Short mmCIF file of C-alpha atoms in Angstrom, two decimals:
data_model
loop_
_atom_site.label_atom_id
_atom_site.label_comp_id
_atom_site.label_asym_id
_atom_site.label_seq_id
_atom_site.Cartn_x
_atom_site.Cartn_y
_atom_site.Cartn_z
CA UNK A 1349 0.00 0.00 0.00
CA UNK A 1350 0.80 3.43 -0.73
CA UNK A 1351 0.25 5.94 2.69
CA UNK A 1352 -1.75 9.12 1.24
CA UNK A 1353 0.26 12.33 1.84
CA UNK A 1354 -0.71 15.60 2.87
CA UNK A 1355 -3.99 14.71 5.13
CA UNK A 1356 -3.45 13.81 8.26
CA UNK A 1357 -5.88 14.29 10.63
CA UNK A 1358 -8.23 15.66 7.98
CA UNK A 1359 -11.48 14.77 6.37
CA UNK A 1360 -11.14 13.72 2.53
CA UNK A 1361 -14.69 12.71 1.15
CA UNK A 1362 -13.95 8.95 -1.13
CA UNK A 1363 -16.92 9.00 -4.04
CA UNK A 1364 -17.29 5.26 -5.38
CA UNK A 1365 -16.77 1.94 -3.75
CA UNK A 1366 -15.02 -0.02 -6.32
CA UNK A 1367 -11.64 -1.89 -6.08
CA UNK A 1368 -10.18 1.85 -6.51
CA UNK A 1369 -12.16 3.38 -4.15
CA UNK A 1370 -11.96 0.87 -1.58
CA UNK A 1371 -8.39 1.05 -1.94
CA UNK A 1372 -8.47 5.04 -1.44
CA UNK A 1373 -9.85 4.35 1.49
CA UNK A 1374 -7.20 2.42 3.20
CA UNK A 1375 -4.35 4.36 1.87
CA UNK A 1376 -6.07 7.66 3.13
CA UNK A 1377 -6.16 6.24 6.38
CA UNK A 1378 -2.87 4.34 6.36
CA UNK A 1379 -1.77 8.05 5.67
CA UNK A 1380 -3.39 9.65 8.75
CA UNK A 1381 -6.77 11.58 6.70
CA UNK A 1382 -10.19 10.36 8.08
CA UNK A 1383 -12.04 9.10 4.96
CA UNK A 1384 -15.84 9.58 4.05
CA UNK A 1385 -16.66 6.74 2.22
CA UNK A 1386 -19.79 6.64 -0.17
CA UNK A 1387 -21.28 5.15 -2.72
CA UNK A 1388 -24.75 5.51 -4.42
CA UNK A 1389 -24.68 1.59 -4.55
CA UNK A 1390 -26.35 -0.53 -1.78
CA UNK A 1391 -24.18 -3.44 -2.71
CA UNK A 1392 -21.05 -1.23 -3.37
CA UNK A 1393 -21.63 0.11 -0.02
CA UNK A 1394 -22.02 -3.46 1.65
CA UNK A 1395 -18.73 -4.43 0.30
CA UNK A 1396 -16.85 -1.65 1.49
CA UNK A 1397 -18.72 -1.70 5.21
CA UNK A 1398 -17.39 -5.69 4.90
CA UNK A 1399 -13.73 -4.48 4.38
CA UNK A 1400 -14.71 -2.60 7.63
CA UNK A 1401 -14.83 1.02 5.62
CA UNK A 1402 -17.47 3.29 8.03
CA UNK A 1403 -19.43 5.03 5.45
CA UNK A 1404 -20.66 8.75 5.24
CA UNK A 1405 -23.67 9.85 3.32
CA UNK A 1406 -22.14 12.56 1.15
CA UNK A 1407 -25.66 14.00 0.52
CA UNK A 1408 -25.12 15.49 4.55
CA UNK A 1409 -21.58 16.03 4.10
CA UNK A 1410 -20.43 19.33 6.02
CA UNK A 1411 -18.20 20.77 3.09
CA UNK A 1412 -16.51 23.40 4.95
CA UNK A 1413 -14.95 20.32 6.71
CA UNK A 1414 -13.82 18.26 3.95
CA UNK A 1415 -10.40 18.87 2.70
CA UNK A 1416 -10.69 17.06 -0.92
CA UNK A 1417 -12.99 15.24 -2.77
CA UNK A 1418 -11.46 11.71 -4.25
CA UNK A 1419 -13.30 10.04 -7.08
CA UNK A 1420 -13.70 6.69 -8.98
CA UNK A 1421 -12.46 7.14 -12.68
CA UNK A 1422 -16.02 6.06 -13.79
CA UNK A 1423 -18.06 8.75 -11.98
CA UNK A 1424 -18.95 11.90 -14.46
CA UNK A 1425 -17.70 15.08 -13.16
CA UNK A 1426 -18.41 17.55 -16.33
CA UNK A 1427 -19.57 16.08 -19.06
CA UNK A 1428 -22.60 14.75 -19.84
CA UNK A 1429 -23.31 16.04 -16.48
CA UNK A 1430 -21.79 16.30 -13.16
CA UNK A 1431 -22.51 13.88 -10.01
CA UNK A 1432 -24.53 15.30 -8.00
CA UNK A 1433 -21.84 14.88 -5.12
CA UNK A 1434 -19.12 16.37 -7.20
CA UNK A 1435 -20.99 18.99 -8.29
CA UNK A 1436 -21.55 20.21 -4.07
CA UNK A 1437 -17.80 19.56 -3.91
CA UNK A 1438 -16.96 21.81 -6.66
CA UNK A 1439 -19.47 24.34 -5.46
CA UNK A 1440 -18.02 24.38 -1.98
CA UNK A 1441 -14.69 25.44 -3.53
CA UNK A 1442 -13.71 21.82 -2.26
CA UNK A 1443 -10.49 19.93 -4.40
CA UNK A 1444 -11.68 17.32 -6.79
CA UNK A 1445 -9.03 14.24 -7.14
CA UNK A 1446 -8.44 10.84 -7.78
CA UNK A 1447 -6.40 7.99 -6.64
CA UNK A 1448 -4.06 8.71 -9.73
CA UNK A 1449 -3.44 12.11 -8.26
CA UNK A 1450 -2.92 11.23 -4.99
CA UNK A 1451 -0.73 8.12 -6.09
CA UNK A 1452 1.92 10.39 -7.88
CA UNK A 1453 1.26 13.29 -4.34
CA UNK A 1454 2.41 10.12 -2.68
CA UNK A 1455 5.04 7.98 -4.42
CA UNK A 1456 7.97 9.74 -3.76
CA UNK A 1457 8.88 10.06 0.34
CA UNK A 1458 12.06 10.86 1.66
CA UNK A 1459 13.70 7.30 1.71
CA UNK A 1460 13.06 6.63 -2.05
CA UNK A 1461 14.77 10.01 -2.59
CA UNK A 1462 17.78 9.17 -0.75
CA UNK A 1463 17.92 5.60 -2.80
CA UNK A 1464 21.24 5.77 -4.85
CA UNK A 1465 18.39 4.25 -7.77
CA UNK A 1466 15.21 5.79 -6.66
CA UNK A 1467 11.95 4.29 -8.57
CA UNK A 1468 10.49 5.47 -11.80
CA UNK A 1469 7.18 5.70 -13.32
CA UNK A 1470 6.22 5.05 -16.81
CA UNK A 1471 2.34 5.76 -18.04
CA UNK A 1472 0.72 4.62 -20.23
CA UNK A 1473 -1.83 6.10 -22.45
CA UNK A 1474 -3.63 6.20 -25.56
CA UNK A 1475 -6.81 4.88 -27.18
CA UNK A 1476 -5.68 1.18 -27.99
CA UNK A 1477 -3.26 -1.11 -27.13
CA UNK A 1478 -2.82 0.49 -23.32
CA UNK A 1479 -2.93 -3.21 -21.64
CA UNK A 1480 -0.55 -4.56 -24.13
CA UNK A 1481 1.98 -1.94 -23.95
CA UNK A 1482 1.81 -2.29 -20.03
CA UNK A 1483 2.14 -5.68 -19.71
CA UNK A 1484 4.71 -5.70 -22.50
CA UNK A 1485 6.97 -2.96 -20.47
CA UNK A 1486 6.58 -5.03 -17.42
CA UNK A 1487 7.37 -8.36 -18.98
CA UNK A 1488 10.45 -7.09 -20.78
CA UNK A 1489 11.38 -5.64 -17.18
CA UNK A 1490 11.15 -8.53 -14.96
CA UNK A 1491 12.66 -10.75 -18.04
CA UNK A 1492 15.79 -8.64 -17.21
CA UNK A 1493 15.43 -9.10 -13.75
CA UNK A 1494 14.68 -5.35 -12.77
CA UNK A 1495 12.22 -5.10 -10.27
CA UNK A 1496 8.89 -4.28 -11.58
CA UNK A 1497 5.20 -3.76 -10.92
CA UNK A 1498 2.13 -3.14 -13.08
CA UNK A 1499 -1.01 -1.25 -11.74
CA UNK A 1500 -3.66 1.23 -12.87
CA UNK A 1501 -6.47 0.28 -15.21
CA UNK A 1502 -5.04 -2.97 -15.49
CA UNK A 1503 -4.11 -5.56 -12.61
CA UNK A 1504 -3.59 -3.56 -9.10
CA UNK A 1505 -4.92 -0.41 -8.21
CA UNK A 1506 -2.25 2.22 -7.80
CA UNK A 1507 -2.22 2.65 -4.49
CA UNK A 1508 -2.33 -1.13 -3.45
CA UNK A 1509 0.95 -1.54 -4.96
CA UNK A 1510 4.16 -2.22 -2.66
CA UNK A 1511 6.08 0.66 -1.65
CA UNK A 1512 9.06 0.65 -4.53
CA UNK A 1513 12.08 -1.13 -3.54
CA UNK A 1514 15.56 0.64 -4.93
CA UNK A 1515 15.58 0.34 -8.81
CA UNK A 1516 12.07 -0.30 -9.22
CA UNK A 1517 10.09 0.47 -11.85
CA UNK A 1518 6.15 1.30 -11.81
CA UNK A 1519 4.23 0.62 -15.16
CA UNK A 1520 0.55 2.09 -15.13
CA UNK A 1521 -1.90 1.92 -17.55
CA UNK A 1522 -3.86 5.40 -17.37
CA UNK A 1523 -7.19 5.70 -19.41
CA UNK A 1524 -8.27 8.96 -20.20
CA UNK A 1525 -10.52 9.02 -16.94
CA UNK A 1526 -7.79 8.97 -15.04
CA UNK A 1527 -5.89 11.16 -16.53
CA UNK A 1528 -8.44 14.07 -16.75
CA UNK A 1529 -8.86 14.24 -13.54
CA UNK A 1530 -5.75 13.76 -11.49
CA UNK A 1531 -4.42 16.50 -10.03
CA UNK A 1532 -0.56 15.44 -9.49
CA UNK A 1533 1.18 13.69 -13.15
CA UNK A 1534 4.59 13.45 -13.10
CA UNK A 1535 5.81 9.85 -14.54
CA UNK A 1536 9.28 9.68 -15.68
CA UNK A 1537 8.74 8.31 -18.70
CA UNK A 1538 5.20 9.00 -20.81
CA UNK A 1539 3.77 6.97 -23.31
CA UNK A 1540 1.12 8.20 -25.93
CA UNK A 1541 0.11 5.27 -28.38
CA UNK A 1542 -3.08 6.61 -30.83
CA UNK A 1543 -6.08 8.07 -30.56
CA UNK A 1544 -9.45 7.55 -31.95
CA UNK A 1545 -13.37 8.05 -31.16
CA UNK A 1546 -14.18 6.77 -27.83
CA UNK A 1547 -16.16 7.96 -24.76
CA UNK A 1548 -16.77 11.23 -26.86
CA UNK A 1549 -19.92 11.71 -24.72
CA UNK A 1550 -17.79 11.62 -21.29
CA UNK A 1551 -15.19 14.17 -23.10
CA UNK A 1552 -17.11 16.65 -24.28
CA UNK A 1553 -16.38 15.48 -27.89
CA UNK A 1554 -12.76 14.98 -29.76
CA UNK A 1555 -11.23 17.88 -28.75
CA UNK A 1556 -11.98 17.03 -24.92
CA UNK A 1557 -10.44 13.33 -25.23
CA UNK A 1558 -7.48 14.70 -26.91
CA UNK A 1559 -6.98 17.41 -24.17
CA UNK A 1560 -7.64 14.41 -21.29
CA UNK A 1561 -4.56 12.58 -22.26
CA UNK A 1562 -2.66 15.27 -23.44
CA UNK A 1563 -2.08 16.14 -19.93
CA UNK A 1564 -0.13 13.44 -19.08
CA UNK A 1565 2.22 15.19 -21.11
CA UNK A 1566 1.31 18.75 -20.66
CA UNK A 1567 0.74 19.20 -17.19
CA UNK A 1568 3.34 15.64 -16.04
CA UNK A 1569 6.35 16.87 -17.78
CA UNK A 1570 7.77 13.68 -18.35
CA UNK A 1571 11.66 13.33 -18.65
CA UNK A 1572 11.07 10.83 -21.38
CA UNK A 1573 8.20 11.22 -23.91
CA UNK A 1574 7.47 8.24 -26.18
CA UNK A 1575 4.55 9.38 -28.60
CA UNK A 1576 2.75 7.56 -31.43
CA UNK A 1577 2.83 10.13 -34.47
CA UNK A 1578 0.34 7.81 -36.79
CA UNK A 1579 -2.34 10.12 -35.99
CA UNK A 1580 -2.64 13.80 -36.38
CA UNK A 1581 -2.82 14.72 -32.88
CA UNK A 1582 0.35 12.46 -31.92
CA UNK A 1583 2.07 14.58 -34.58
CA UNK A 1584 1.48 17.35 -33.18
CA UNK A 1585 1.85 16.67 -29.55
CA UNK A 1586 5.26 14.64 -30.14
CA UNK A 1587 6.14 18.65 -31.85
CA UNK A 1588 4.64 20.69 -28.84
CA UNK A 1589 6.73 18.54 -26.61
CA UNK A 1590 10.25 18.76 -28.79
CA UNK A 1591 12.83 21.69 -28.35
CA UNK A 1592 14.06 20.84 -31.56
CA UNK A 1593 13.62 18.16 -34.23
CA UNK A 1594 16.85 16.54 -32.71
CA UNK A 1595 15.13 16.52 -28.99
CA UNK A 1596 16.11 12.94 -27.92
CA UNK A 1597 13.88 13.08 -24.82
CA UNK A 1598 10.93 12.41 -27.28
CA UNK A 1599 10.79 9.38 -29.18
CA UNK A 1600 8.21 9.44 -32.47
CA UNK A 1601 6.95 6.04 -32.70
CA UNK A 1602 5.46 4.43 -35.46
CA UNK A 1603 3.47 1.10 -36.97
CA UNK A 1604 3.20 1.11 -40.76
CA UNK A 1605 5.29 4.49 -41.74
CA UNK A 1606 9.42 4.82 -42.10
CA UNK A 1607 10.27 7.80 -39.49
CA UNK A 1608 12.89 10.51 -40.76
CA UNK A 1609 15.16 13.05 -39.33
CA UNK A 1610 17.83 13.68 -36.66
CA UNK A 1611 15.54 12.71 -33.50
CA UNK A 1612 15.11 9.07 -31.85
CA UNK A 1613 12.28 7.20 -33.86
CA UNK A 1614 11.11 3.71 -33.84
CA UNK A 1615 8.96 2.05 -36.13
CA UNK A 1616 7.60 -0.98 -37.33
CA UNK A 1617 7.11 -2.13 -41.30
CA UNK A 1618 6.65 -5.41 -42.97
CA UNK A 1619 6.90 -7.05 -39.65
CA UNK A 1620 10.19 -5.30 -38.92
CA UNK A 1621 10.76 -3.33 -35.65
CA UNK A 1622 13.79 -0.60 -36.35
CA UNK A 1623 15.49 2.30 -34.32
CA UNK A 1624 16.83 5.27 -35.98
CA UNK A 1625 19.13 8.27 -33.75
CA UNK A 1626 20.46 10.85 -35.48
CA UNK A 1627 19.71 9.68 -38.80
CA UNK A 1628 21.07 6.33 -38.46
CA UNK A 1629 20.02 2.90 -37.61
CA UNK A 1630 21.34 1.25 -34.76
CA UNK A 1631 19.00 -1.65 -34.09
CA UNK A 1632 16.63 -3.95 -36.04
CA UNK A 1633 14.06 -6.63 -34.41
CA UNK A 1634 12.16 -9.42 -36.37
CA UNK A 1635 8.59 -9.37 -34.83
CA UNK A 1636 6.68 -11.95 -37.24
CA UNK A 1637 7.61 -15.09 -35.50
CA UNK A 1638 7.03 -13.69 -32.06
CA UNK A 1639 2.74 -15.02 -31.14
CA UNK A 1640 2.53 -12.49 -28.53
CA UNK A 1641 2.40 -9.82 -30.77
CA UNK A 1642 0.40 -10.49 -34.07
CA UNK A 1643 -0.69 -7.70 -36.38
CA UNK A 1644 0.14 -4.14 -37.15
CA UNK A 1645 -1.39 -2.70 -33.97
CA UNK A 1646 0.76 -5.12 -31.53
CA UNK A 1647 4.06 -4.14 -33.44
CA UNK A 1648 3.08 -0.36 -32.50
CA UNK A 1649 2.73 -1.49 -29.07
CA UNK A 1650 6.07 -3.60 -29.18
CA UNK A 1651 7.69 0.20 -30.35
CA UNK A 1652 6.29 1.75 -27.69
CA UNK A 1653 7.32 -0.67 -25.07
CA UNK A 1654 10.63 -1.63 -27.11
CA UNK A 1655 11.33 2.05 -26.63
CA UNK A 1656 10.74 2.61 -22.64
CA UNK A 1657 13.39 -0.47 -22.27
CA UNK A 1658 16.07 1.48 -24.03
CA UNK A 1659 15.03 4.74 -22.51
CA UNK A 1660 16.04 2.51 -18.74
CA UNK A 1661 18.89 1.35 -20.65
CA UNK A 1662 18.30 -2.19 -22.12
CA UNK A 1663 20.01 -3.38 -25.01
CA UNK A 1664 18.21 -4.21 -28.12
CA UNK A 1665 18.69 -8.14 -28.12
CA UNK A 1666 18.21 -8.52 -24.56
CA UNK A 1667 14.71 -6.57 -25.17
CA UNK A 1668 14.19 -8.91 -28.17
CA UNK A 1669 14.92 -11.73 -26.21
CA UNK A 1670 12.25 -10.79 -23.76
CA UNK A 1671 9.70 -9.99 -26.67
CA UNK A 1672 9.99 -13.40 -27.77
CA UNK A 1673 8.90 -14.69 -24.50
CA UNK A 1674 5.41 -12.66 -24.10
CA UNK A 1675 2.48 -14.70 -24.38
CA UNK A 1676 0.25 -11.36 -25.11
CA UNK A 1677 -2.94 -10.96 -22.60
CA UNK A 1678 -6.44 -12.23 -22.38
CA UNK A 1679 -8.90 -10.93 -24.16
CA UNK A 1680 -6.73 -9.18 -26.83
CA UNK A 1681 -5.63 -10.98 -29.51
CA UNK A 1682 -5.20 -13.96 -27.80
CA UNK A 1683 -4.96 -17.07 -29.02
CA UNK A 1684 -7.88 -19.53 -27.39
CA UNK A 1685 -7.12 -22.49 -29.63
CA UNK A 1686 -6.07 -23.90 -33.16
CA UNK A 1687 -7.29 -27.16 -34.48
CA UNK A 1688 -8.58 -28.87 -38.14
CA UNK A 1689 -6.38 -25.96 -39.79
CA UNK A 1690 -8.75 -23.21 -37.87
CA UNK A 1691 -7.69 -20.48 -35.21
CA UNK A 1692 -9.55 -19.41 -32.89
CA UNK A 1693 -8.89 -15.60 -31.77
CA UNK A 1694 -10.20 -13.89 -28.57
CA UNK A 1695 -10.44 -10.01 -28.94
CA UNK A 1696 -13.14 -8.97 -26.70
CA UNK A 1697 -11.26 -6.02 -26.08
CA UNK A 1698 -11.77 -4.73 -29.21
CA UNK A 1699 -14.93 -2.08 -27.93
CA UNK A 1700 -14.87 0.13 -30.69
CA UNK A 1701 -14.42 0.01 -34.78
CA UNK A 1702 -10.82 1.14 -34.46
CA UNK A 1703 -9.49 -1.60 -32.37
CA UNK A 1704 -11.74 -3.63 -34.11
CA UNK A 1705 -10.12 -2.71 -37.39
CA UNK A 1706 -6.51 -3.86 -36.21
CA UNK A 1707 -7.87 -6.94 -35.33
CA UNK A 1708 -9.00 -7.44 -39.31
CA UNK A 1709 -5.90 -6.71 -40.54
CA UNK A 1710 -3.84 -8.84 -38.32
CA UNK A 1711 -5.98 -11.65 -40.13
CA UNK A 1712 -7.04 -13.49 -43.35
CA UNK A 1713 -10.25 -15.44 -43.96
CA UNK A 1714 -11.61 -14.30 -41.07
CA UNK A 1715 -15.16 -16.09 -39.82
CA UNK A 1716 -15.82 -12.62 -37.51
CA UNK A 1717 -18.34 -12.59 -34.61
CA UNK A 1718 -19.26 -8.86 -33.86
CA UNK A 1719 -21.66 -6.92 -31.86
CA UNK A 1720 -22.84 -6.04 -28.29
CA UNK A 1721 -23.50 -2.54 -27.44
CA UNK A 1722 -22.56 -0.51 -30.62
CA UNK A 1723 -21.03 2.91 -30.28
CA UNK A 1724 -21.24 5.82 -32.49
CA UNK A 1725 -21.18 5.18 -36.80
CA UNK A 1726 -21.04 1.38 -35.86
CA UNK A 1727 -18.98 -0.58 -38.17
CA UNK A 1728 -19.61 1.27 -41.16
CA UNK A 1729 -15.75 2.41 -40.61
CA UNK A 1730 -14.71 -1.02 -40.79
CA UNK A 1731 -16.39 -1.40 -44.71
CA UNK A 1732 -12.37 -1.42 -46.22
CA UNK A 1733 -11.80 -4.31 -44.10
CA UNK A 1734 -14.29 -6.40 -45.17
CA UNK A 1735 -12.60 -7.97 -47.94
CA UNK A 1736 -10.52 -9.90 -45.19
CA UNK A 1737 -13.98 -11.68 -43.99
CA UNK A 1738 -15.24 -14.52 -45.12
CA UNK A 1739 -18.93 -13.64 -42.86
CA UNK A 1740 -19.67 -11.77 -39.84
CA UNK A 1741 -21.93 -13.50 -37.25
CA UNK A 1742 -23.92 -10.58 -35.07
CA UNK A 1743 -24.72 -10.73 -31.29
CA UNK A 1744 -25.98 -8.51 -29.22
CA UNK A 1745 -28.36 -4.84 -28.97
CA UNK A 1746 -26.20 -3.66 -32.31
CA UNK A 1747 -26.86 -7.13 -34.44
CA UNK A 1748 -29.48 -5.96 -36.23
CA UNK A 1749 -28.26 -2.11 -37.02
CA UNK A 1750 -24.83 -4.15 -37.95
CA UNK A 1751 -26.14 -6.07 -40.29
CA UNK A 1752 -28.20 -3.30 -41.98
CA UNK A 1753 -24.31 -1.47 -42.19
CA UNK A 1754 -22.93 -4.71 -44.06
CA UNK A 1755 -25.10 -4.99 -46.62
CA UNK A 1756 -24.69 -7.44 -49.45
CA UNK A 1757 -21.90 -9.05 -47.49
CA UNK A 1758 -22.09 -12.30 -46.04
CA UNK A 1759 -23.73 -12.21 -42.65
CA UNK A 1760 -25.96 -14.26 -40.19
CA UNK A 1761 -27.89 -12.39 -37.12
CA UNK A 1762 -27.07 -15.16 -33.72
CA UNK A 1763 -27.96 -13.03 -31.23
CA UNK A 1764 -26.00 -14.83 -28.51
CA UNK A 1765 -22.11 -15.33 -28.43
CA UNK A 1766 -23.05 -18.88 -27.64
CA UNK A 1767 -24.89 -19.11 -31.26
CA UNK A 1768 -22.52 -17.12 -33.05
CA UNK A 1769 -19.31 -19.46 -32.04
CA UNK A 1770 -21.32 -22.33 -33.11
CA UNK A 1771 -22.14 -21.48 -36.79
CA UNK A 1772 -18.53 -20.08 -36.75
CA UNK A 1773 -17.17 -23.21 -35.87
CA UNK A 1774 -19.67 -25.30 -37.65
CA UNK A 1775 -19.03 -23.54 -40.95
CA UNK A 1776 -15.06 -22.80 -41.10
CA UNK A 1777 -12.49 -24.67 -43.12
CA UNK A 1778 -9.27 -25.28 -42.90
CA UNK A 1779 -7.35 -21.57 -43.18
CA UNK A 1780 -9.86 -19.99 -41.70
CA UNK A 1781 -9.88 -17.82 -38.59
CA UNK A 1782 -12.90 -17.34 -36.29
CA UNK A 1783 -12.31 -14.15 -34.52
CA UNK A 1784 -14.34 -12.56 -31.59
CA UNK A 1785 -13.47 -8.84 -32.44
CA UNK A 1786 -16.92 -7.17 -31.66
CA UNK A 1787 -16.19 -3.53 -32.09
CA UNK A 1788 -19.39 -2.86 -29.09
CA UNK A 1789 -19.11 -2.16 -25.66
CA UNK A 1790 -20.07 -5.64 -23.63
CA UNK A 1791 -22.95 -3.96 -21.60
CA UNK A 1792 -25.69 -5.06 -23.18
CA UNK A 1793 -25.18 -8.73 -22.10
CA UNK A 1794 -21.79 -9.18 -20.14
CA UNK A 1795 -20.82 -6.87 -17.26
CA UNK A 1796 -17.38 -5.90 -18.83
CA UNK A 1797 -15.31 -7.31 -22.18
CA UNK A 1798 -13.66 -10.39 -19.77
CA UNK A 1799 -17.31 -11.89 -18.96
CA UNK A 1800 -17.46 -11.76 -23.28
CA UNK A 1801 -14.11 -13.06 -23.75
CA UNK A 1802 -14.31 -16.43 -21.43
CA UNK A 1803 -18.10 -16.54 -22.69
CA UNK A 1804 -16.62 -17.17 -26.38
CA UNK A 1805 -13.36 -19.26 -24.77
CA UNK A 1806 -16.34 -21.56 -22.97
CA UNK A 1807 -18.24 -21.90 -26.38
CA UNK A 1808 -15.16 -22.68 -28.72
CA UNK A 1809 -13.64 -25.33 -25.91
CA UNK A 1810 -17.39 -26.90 -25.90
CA UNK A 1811 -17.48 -27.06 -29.73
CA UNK A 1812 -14.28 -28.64 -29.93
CA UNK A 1813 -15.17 -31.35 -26.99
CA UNK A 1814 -12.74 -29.61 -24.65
CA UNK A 1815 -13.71 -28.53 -20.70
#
């Protein structure tokens, strides 16, 4: 656990029981504050009063007594509207946080600044391949023997972690949630991997997710910048953060696109990770043969991570060596099974058409099963993709609208993942690759993308007389 500083013996109000939340709570107290604990939730609030948390109605909270709001990453606190509880808070003149800020208030004490190798930080952001990149970063790290956690959005929550031994490093996944919020960023080293549409209505619109994970950047001030320059507003971020074009403390990262010019740039093409300084190439990694990292999008994310290990000063075969070894995550791109000449791909992850798109073109003769809770424009994005599938099974609220946006092309409304794996499986041939890449939020009928994932894992190991 991570003590909160900079509160003791004051009130800070906690907003949302979830696993962050609840661990807000304890790390508030572990630091000395006296948390108010709520939650609009019944069974959210039962939980936390079972980890013994007392709970205060924040609907009777005494502002003028509260020293800072903290709240969960999923609670609305502009746009489309405020909470209700934020919203006092903010009218009270009372601080609005979250654990993120209060995790980088509280990192750094006075014994990890007198370490001869204090611990680092590295975020994390972007719009896809934030997990991958993480757990990339920290499998590279520990492969090398460095000592190593991962937290954030994925795996712990930040302040559960262990306080940092000498030499550590931190690797956090930050969605834009958390990032738009926090009130302290200041990782050592900042990743930026794309951007595309996604929780537009949460943001404000494009401009407001942009600005969201811009400030890691802007506002962190990272001593180590490492920025995906495929899109637009990478371009010009990666620019805004460079002194000059030969500015090594920002590396321009790319999947798809040779990089130019006198700075530090990575990129991937034809399967081929290479790093350019100064003009020249000092370093060139095959990433075809690794499984852990199929397709365009997971070579931008082996850049990315390929580039914090040389930034902490691994060599490039030892960080190819560790690449080799990654076994990718669940849910994302992952590899459930291959038999009778068919794969079987899990990429529940893949909530919107982008993501979904990456997963297409990591793939050929693709049997796709798509759907759920569709987002804004659907999958008519996806339309110069769909030469690369063979037929699209539907699940899900969107099946129906998704199968108006295909059109002519082959399709078959399931409704259920269950149904959809079947036909899949029941009509592919040898070559073929059934791939669960639904390009819909889960919400419809799965509480999150995991429930989805191990659904369609259940269904294929059923239809192929596996338990």
């Amino acid at each position: 656990m991570i003590p909160v500083q900079g509160y003791a013996g004051r009130c800070v109000a906690v907003l949302g029981l979830g696993r962050s939340g609840l661990a807000t709570c304890h790390a508030l107290a572990a630091g000395g504050a006296l948390p108010l604990a709520w939650d609009d939730s019944p069974d959210a609030r039962a939980r936390a009063e079972a980890e013994g948390v007392a709970l205060h109605d924040l609907s009777r909270a005494d502002w003028s007594q509260v020293a800072a709001l903290v709240s969960s990453p999923g609670i609305a606190h502009l746009y489309p509207e405020p909470n209700r509880h934020i919203a006092a808070a903010l009218a009270a003149g009372v601080p609005v946080d979250n654990d993120i800020g209060l995790f980088f208030r509280s990192f750094a004490t006075a014994d990890t600044m007198a370490m001869d190798q204090p611990p680092k930080v590295v975020a994390v952001t972007g719009s896809n391949g934030k997990s991958t990149t993480t757990a990339l970063i920290h499998h590279i790290l520990t492969a090398l023997g460095r000592p190593c956690q991962m937290a954030g959005n994925i795996g712990t929550g930040v302040l559960s972690i262990t306080p940092p031994v000498e030499g550590e490093v931190v690797v956090l996944e930050l969605s834009s949630y958390q990032t738009e919020l926090a009130r302290a960023l200041t990782p050592d080293i900042a990743v930026f991997t794309n951007l595309s549409p996604d929780h537009l209505d949460r943001h404000g619109g494009m401009g407001g997710y942009f600005a969201a994970k811009r400030r890691l950047f802007a506002e962190g001030g990272p001593d180590r910048a490492v920025i995906g320059v495929d899109e637009p507003e990478g371009l010009f971020m990666a620019g805004q953060l460079a002194e000059a074009a030969e500015d090594a403390r920002v590396i321009r990262i790319s999947s798809g696109q040779k990089l130019a010019g006198p700075g530090w740039n990575i990129f991937a093409r034809k399967g081929f990770l290479a790093e350019y300084r100064a003009g020249r190439q000092v370093a060139s990694i095959d990433l075809r043969a690794m499984p852990g990292l199929p397709g365009a999008h997971n070579h931008q994310n082996a850049c990315a991570a390929y580039a914090v290990a040389r930034s902490l000063g691994a060599a490039p075969r030892v960080i190819e060596d560790a690449m080799a070894s990654f076994t990718g995550l669940p849910h994302r791109s992952q590899l459930v099974a291959e038999a009778g000449g068919v794969r079987y791909i899990n990429d529940s992850k893949a909530t919107n058409a982008d993501s979904a798109a990456k997963a297409l073109q990591a793939f050929e003769r693709i049997r796709w099963i798509a759907g759920g809770l569709g987002k804004d424009g659907g999958i008519t994005a996806l339309a110069q993709h769909l030469d690369r599938v063979t037929k699209a099974y539907l699940i899900g609220h969107s099946a129906r609208d998704f199968a108006l946006q295909l059109g002519e092309h082959p399709h078959e409304v399931c409704d259920t993942i269950e149904q959809a794996t079947a036909r899949a499986m029941a009509e592919a041939q040898t070559g073929d690759t059934v791939l669960l890449a639904p390009a819909a939020a889960s919400f419809d009928q799965f509480p999150d993308f995991e429930a989805r994932g191990s659904a369609f894992i259940a269904a294929v190991q059923a239809g192929l007389g596996r338990t």
